[in-house]
mmCIF file of C-alpha atoms in Angstrom:
data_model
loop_
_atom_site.group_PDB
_atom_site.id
_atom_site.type_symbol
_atom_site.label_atom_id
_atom_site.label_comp_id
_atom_site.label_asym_id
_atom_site.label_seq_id
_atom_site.Cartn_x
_atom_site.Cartn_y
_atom_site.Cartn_z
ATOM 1 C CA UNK B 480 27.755 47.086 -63.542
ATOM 2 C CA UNK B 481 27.407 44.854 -60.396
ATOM 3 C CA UNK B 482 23.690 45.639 -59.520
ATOM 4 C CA UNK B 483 23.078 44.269 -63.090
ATOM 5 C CA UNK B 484 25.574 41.300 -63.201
ATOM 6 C CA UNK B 485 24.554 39.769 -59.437
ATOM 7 C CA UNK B 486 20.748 40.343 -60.940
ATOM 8 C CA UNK B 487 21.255 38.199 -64.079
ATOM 9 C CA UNK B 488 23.328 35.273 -61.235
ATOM 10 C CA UNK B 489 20.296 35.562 -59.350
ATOM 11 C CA UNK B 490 17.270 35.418 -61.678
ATOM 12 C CA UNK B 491 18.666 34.567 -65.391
ATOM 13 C CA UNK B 492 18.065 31.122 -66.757
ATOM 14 C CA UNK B 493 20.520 29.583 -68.764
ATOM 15 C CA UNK B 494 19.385 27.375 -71.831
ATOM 16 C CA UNK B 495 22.760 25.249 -73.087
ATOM 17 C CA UNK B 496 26.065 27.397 -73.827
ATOM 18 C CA UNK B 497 23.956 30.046 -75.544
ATOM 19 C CA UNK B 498 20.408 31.183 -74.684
ATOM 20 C CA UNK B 499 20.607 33.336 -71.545
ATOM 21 C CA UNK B 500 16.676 34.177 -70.649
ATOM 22 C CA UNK B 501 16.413 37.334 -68.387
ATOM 23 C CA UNK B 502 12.617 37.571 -68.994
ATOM 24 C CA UNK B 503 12.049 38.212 -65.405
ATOM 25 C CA UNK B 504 13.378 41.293 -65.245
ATOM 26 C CA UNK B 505 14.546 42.821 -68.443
ATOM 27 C CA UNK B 506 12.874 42.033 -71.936
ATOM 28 C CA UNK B 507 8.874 40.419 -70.858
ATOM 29 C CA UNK B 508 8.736 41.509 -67.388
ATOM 30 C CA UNK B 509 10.492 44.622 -66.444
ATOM 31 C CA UNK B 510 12.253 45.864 -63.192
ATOM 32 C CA UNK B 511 11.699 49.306 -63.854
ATOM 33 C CA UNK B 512 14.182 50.451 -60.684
ATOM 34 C CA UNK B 513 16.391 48.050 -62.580
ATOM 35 C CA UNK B 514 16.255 50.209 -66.002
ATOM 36 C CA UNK B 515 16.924 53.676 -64.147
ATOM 37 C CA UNK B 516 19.956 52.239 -62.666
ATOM 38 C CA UNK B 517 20.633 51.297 -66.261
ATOM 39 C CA UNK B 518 20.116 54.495 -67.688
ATOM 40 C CA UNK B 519 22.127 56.390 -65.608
ATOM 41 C CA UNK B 520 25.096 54.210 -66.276
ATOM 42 C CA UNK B 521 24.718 54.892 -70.219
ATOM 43 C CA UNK B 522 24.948 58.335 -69.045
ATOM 44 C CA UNK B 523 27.918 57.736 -66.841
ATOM 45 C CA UNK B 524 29.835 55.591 -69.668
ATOM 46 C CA UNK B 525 28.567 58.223 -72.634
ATOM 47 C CA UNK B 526 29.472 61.286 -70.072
ATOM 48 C CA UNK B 527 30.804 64.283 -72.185
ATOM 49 C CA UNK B 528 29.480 62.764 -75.362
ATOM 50 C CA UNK B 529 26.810 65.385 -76.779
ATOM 51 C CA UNK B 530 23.597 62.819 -78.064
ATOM 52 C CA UNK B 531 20.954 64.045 -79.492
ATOM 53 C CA UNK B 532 18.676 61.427 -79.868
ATOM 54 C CA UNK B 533 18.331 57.498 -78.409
ATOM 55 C CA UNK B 534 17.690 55.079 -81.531
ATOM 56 C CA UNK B 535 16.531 51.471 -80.517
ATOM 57 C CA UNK B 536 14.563 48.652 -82.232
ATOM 58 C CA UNK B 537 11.061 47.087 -80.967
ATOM 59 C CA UNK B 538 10.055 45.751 -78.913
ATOM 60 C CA UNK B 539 12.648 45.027 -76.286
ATOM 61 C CA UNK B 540 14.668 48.439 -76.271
ATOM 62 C CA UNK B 541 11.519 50.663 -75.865
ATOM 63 C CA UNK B 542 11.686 50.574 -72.133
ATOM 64 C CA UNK B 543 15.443 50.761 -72.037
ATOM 65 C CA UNK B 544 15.640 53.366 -74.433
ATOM 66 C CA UNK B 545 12.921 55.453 -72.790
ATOM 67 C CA UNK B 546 14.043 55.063 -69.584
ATOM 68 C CA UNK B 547 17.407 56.048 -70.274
ATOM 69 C CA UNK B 548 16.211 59.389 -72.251
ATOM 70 C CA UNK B 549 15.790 60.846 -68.868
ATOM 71 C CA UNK B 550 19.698 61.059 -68.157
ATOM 72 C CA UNK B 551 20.383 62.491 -71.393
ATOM 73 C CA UNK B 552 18.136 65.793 -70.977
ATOM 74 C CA UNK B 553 14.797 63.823 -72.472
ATOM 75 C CA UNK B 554 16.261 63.365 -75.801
ATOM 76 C CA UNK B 555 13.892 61.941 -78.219
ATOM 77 C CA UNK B 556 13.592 58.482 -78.785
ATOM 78 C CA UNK B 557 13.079 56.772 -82.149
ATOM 79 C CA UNK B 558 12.170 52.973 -82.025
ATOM 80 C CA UNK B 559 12.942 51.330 -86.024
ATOM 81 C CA UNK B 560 9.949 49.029 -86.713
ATOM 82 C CA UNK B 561 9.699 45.618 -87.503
ATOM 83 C CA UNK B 562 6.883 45.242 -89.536
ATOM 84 C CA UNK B 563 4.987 47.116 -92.372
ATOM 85 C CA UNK B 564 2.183 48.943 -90.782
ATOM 86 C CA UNK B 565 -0.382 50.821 -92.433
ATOM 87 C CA UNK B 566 0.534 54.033 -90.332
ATOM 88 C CA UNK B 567 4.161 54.611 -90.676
ATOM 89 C CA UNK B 568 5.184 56.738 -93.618
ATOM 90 C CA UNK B 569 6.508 56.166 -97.101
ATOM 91 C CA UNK B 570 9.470 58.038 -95.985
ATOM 92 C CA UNK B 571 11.554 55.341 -94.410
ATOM 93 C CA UNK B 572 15.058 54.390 -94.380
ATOM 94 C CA UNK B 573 14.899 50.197 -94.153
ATOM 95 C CA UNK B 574 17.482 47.626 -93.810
ATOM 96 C CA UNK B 575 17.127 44.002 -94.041
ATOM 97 C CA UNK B 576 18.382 42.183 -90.463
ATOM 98 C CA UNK B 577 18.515 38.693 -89.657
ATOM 99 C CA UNK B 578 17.382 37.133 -86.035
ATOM 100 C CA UNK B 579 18.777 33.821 -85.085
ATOM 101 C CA UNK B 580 16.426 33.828 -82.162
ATOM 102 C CA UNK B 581 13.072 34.315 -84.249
ATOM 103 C CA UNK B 582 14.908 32.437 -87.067
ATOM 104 C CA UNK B 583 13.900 35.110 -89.971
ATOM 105 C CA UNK B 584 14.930 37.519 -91.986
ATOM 106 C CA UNK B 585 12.746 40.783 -91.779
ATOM 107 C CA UNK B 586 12.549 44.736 -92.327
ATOM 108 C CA UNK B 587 13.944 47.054 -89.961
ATOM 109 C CA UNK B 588 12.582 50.819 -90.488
ATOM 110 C CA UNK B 589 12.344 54.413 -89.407
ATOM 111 C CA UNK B 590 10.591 56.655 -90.875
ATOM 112 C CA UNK B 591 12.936 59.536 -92.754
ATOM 113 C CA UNK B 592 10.981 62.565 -90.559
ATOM 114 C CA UNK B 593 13.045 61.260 -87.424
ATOM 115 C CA UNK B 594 16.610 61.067 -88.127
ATOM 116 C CA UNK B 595 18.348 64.046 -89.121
ATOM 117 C CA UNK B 596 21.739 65.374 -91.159
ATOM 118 C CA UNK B 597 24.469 65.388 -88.230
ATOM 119 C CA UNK B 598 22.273 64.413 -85.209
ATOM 120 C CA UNK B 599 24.401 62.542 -82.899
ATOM 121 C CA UNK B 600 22.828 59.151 -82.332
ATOM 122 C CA UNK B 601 23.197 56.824 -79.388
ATOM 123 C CA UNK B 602 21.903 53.480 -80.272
ATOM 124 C CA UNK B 603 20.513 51.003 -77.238
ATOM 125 C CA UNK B 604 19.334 47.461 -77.246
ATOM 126 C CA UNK B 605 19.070 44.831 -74.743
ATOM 127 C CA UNK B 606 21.328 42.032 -76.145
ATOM 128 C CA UNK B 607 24.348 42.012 -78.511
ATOM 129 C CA UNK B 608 25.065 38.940 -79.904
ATOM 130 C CA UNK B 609 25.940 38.380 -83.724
ATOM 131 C CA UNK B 610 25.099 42.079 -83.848
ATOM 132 C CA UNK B 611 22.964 41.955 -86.687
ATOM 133 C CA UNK B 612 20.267 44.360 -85.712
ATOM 134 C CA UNK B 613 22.996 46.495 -83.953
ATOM 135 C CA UNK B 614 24.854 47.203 -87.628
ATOM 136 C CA UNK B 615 21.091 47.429 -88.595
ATOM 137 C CA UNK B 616 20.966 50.713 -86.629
ATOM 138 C CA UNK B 617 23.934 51.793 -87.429
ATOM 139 C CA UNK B 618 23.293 51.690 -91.264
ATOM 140 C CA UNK B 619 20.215 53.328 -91.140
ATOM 141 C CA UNK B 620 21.833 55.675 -89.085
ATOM 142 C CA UNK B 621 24.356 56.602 -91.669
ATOM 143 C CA UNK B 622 21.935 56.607 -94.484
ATOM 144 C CA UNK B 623 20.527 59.638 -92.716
ATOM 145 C CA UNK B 624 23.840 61.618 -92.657
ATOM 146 C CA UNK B 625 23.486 61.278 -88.923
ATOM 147 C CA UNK B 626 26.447 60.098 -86.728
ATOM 148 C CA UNK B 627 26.417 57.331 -84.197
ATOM 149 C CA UNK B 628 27.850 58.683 -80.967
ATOM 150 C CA UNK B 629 28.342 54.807 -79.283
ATOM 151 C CA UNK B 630 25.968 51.969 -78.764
ATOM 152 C CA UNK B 631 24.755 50.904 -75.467
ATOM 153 C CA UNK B 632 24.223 47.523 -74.736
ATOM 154 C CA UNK B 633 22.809 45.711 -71.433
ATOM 155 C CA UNK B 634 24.038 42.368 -71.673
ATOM 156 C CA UNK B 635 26.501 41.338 -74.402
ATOM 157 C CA UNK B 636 26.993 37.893 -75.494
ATOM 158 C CA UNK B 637 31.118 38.203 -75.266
ATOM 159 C CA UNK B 638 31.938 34.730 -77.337
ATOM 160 C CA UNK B 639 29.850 36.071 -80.213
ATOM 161 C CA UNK B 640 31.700 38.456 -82.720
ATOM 162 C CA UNK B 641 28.820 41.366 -82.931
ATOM 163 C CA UNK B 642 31.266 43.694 -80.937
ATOM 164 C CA UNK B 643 34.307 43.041 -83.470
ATOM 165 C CA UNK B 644 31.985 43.001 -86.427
ATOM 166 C CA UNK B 645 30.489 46.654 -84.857
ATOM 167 C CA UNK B 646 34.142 47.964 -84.146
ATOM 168 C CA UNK B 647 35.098 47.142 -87.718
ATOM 169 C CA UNK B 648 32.610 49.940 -87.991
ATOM 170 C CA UNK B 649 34.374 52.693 -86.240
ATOM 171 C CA UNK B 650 31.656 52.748 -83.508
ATOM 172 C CA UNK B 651 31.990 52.346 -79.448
ATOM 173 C CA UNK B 652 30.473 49.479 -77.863
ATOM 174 C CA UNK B 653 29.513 50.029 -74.225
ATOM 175 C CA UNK B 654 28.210 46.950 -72.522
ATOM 176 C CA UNK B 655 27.057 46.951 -69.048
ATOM 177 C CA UNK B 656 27.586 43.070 -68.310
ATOM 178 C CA UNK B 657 29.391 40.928 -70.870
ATOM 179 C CA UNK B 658 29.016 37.582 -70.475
ATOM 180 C CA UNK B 659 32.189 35.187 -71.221
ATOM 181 C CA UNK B 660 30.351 32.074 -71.296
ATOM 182 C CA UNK B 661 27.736 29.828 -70.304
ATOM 183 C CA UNK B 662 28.522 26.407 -68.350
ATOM 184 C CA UNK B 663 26.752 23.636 -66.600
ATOM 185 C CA UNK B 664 23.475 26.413 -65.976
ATOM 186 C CA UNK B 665 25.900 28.976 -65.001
ATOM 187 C CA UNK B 666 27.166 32.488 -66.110
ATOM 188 C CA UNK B 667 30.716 33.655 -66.358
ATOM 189 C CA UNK B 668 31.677 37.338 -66.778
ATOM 190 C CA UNK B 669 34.702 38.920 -68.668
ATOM 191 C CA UNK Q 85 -5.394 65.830 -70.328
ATOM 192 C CA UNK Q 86 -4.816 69.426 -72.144
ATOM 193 C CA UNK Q 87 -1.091 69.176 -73.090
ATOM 194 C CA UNK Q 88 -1.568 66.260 -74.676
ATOM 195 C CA UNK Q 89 -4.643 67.034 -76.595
ATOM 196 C CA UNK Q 90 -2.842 70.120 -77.372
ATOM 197 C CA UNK Q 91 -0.183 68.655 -78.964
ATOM 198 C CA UNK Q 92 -2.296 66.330 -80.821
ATOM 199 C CA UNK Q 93 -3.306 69.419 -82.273
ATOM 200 C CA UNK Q 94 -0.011 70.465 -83.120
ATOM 201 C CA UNK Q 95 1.797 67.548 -84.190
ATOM 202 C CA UNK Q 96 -0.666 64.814 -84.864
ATOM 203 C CA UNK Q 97 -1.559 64.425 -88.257
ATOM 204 C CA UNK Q 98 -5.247 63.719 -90.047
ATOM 205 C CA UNK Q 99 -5.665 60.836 -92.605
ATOM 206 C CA UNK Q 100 -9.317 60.596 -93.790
ATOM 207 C CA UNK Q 101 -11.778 60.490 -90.853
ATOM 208 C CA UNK Q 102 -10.625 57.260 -89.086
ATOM 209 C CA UNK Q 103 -6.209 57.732 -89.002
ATOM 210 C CA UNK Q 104 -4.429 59.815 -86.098
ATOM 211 C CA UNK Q 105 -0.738 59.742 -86.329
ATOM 212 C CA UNK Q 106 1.310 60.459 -83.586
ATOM 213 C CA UNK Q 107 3.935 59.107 -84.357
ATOM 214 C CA UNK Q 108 6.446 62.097 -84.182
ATOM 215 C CA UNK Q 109 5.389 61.821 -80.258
ATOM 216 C CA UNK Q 110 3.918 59.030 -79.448
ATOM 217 C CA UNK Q 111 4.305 55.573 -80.873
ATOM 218 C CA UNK Q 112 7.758 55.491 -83.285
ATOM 219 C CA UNK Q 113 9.632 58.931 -81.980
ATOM 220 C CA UNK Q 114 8.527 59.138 -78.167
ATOM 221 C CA UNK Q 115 8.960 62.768 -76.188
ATOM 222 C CA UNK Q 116 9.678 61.191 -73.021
ATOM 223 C CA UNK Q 117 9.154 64.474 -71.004
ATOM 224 C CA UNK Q 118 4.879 64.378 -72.567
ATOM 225 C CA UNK Q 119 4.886 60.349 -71.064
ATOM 226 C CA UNK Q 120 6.312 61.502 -67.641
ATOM 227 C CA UNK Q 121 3.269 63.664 -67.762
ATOM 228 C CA UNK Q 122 0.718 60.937 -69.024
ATOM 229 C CA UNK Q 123 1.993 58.311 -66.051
ATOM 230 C CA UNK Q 124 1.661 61.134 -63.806
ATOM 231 C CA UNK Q 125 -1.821 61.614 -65.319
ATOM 232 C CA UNK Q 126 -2.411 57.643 -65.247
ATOM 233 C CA UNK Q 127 -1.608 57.575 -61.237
ATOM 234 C CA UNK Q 128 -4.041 60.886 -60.589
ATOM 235 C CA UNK Q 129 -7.331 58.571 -63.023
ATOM 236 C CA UNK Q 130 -6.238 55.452 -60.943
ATOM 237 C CA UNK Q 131 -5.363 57.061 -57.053
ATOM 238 C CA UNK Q 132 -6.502 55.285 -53.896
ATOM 239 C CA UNK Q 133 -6.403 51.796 -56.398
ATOM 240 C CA UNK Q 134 -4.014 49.246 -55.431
ATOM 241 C CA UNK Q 135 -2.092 48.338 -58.733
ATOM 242 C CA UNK Q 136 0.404 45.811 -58.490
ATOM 243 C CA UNK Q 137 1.619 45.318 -62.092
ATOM 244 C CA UNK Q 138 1.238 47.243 -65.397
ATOM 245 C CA UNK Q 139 0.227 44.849 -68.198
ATOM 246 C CA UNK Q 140 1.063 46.452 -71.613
ATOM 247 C CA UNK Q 141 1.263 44.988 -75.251
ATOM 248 C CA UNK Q 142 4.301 45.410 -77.314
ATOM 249 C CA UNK Q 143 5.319 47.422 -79.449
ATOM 250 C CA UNK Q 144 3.920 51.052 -78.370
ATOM 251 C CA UNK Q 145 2.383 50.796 -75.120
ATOM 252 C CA UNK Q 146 6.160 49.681 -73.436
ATOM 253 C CA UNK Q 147 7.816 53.176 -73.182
ATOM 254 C CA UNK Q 148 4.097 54.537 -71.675
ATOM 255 C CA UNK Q 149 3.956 51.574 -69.451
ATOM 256 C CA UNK Q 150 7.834 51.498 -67.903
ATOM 257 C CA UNK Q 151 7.294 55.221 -67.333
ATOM 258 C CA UNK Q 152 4.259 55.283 -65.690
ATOM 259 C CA UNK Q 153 5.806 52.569 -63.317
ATOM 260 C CA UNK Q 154 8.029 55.295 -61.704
ATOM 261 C CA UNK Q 155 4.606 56.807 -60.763
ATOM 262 C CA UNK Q 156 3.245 53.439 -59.519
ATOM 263 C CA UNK Q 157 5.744 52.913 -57.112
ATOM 264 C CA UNK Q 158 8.085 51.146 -59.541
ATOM 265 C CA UNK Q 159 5.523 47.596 -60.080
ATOM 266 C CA UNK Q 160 6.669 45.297 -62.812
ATOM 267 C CA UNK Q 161 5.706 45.879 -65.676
ATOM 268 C CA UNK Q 162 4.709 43.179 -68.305
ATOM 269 C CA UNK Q 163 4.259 43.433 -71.948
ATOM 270 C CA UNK Q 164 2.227 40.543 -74.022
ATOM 271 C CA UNK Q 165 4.241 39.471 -76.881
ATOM 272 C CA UNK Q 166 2.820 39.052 -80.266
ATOM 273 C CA UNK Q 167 5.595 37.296 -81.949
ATOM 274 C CA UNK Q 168 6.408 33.577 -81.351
ATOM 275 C CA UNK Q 169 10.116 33.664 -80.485
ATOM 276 C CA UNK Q 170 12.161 30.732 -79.375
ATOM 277 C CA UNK Q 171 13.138 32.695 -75.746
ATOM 278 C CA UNK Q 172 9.558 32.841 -74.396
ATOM 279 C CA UNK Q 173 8.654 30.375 -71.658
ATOM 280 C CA UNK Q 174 6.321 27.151 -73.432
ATOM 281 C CA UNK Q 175 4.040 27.742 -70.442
ATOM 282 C CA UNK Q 176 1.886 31.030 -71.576
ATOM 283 C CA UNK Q 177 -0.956 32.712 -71.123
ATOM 284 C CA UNK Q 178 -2.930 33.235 -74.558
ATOM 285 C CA UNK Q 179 -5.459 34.956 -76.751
ATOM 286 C CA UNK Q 180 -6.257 36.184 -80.032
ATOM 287 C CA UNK Q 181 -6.371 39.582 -81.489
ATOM 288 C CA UNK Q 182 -7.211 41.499 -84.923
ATOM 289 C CA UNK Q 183 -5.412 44.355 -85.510
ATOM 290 C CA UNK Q 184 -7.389 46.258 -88.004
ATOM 291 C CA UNK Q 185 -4.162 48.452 -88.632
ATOM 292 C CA UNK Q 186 -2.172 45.952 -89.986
ATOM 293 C CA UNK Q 187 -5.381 43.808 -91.072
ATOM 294 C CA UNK Q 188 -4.228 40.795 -89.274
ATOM 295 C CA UNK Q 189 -4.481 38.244 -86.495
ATOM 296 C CA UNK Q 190 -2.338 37.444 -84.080
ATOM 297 C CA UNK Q 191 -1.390 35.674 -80.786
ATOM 298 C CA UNK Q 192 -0.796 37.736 -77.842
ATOM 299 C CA UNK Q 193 1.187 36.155 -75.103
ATOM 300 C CA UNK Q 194 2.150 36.518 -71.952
ATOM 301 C CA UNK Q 195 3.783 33.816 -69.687
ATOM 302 C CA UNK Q 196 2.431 32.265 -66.657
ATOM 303 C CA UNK Q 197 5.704 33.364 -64.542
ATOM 304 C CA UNK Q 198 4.580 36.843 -64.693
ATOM 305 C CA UNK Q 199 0.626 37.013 -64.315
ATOM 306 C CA UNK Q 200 -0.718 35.953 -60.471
ATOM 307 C CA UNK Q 201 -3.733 35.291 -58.725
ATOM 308 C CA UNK Q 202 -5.155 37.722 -56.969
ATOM 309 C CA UNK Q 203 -2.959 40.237 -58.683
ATOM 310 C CA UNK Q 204 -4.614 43.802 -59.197
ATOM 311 C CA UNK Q 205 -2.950 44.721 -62.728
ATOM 312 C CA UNK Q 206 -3.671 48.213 -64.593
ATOM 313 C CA UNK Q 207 -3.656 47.410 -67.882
ATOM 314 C CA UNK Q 208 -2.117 50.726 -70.285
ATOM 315 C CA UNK Q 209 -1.783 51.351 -74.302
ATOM 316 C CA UNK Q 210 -1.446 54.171 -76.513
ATOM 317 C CA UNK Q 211 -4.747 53.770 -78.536
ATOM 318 C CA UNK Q 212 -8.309 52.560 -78.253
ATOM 319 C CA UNK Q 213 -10.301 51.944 -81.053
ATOM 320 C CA UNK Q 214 -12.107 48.977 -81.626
ATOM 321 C CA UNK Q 215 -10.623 47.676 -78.412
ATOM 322 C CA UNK Q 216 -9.543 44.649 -79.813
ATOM 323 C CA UNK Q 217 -5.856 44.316 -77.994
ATOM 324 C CA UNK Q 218 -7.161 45.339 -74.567
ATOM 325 C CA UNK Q 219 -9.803 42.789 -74.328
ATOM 326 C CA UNK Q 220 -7.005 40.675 -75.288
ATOM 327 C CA UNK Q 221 -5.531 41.981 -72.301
ATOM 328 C CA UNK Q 222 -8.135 41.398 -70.312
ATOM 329 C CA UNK Q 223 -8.958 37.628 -71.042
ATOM 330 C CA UNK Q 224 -4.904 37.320 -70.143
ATOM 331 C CA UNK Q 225 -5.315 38.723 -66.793
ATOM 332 C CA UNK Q 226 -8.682 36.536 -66.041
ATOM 333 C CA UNK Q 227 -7.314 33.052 -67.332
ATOM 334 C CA UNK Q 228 -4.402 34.227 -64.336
ATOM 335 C CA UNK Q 229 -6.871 34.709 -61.821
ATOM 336 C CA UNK Q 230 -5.708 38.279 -61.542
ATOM 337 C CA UNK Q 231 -7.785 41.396 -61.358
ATOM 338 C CA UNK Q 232 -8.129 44.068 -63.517
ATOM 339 C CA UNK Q 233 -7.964 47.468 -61.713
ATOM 340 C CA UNK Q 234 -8.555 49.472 -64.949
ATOM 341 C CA UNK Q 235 -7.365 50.315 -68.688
ATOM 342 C CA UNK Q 236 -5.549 53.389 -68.999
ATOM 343 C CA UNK Q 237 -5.456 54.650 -72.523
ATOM 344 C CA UNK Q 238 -3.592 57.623 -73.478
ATOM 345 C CA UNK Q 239 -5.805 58.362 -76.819
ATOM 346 C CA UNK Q 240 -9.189 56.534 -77.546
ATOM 347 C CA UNK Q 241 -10.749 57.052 -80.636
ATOM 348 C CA UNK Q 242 -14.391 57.483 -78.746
ATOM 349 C CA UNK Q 243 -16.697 57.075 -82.240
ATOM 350 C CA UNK Q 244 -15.379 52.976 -82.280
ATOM 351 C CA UNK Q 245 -16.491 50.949 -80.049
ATOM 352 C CA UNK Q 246 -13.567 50.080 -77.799
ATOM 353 C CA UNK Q 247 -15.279 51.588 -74.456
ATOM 354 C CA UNK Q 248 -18.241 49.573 -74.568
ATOM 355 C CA UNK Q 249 -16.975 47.113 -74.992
ATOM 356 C CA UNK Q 250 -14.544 47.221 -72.373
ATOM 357 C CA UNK Q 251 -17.016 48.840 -69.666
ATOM 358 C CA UNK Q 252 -19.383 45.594 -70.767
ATOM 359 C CA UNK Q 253 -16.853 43.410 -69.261
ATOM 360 C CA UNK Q 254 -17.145 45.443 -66.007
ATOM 361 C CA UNK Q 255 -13.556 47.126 -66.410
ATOM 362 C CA UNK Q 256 -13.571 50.802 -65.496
ATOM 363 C CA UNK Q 257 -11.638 53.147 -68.703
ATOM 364 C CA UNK Q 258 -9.560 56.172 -68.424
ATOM 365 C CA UNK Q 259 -8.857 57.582 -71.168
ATOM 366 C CA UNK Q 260 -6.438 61.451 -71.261
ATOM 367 C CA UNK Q 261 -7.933 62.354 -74.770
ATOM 368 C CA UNK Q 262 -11.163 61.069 -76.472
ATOM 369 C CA UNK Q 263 -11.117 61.923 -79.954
ATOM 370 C CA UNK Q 264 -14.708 62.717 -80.980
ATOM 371 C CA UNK Q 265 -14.364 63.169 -84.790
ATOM 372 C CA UNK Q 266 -11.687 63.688 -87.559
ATOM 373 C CA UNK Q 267 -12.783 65.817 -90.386
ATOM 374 C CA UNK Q 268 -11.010 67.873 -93.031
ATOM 375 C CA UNK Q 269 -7.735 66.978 -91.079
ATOM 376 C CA UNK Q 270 -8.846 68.066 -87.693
ATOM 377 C CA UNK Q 271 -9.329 66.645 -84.857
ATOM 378 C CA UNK Q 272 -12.442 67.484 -82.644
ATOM 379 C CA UNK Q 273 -12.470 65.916 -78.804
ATOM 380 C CA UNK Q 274 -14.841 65.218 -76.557
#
């Protein structure tokens, strides 16, 4: 996706050979023009896939996810949850997933009222790196007897093995810019 | 706002006389069609106001916030992080807040890249009860020299004492459904 690639040239920041910060636009301030043209390409790579819901994970998915609900007929959108709150129900399906960014291990839930038997499930996020929340989805996914239709990523981190470790899985990996490395402050694309 | 209050009717559910959850709507499964209506809603409360940016915190007031942009004429929008990660910028804008849901306190940030002076910023979430995280909010946008054109709230709880609060700092509310009371697992508005 070109729009999306010259945007991360133009206003990412690169941090060494691995942190890529597109806070600017994508996950702390957020182009919302940007995130339509997004959508419609998860539409346009997922085209003749029936989806039934989007699944993401807080807090930077929400917008992505939401956004990109309104190409797929306004399918609901579940966010999993990161951390026990009082008001989410007893009812959860949980997996444990590990952030190297945040540097902790922590909960990932949704709540067993939103993910039902057979539902085809598109899963979105904004980075996939190790893929750890990723295969986070994707378990809780199956734990509902729900199917994962493909996974929809914005900007994948191409020298890190989440894809391989998600395609051991059995599940499609669509990434809209996949970065091949990081050099000298500058991006390179597969 | 009477499709949303009606559907808090229908699928909002009662706990005691202080707990509305929404969440098979609202804040963990979204219906993305209902928050096309609430921005639409948002830019009727806030017409003729200049807004530049949308200031929202994470994790439920992103989706309402993104979509309302596309009735806003597509402004940035900004969520305050609550989290500490390693990808934020060191240079941040900062406050406290007590969230009496999950009966603890936290930093809210938001960095200095994305918060200008003179800046007229509409500040959205999806409750307001004690008003805790919008006055949050609010400090943010003032230690930036920005203005805040208003606090759009998609349900207030309006026996707390979140308005007053709020309208004490001189910030005008809208709210699209003020719950009154909640007894014997209804909800009565305003």
């Amino acid at each position: 996706m070109n729009l999306l690639k010259e945007r991360i040239v133009k206003d990412g920041k690169v941090r060494g050979n691995n942190v890529l910060k597109v806070d600017s636009f994508l996950n702390h301030q957020m182009d919302i023009k940007l995130m339509n043209e997004i959508g419609k390409e998860f539409r346009r790579r997922f085209d003749g896939e029936k989806i039934d819901k989007i699944l993401t994970i807080e807090a930077s998915g929400i917008a992505i996810a939401g956004i990109a609900s309104q190409y797929f007929d306004y399918v609901p959108v579940v966010f999993a949850k990161k951390t026990e709150s009082l008001n989410i129900d007893n009812e959860v399906f949980e997996c444990s997933v590990h952030s190297f960014t945040k540097r902790k291990t922590y909960k990932v839930r949704v709540s067993k009222s939103f993910l039902k038997e057979r539902e085809r499930v598109l899963i979105v996020d904004d980075f996939l790196a190790t893929g750890c929340a990723t295969i986070g989805l994707i378990d809780i996914v199956r734990q509902a007897g729900a199917e994962v239709a493909g996974v929809g990523i914005v900007i994948e981190k191409g020298f890190q093995e989440g894809r391989t470790e998600i395609e051991k899985l059995g599940v499609r990996v669509e990434s809209l810019a996949i970065v091949e490395k990081m050099e000298d402050s500058k991006v390179y694309f597969k």
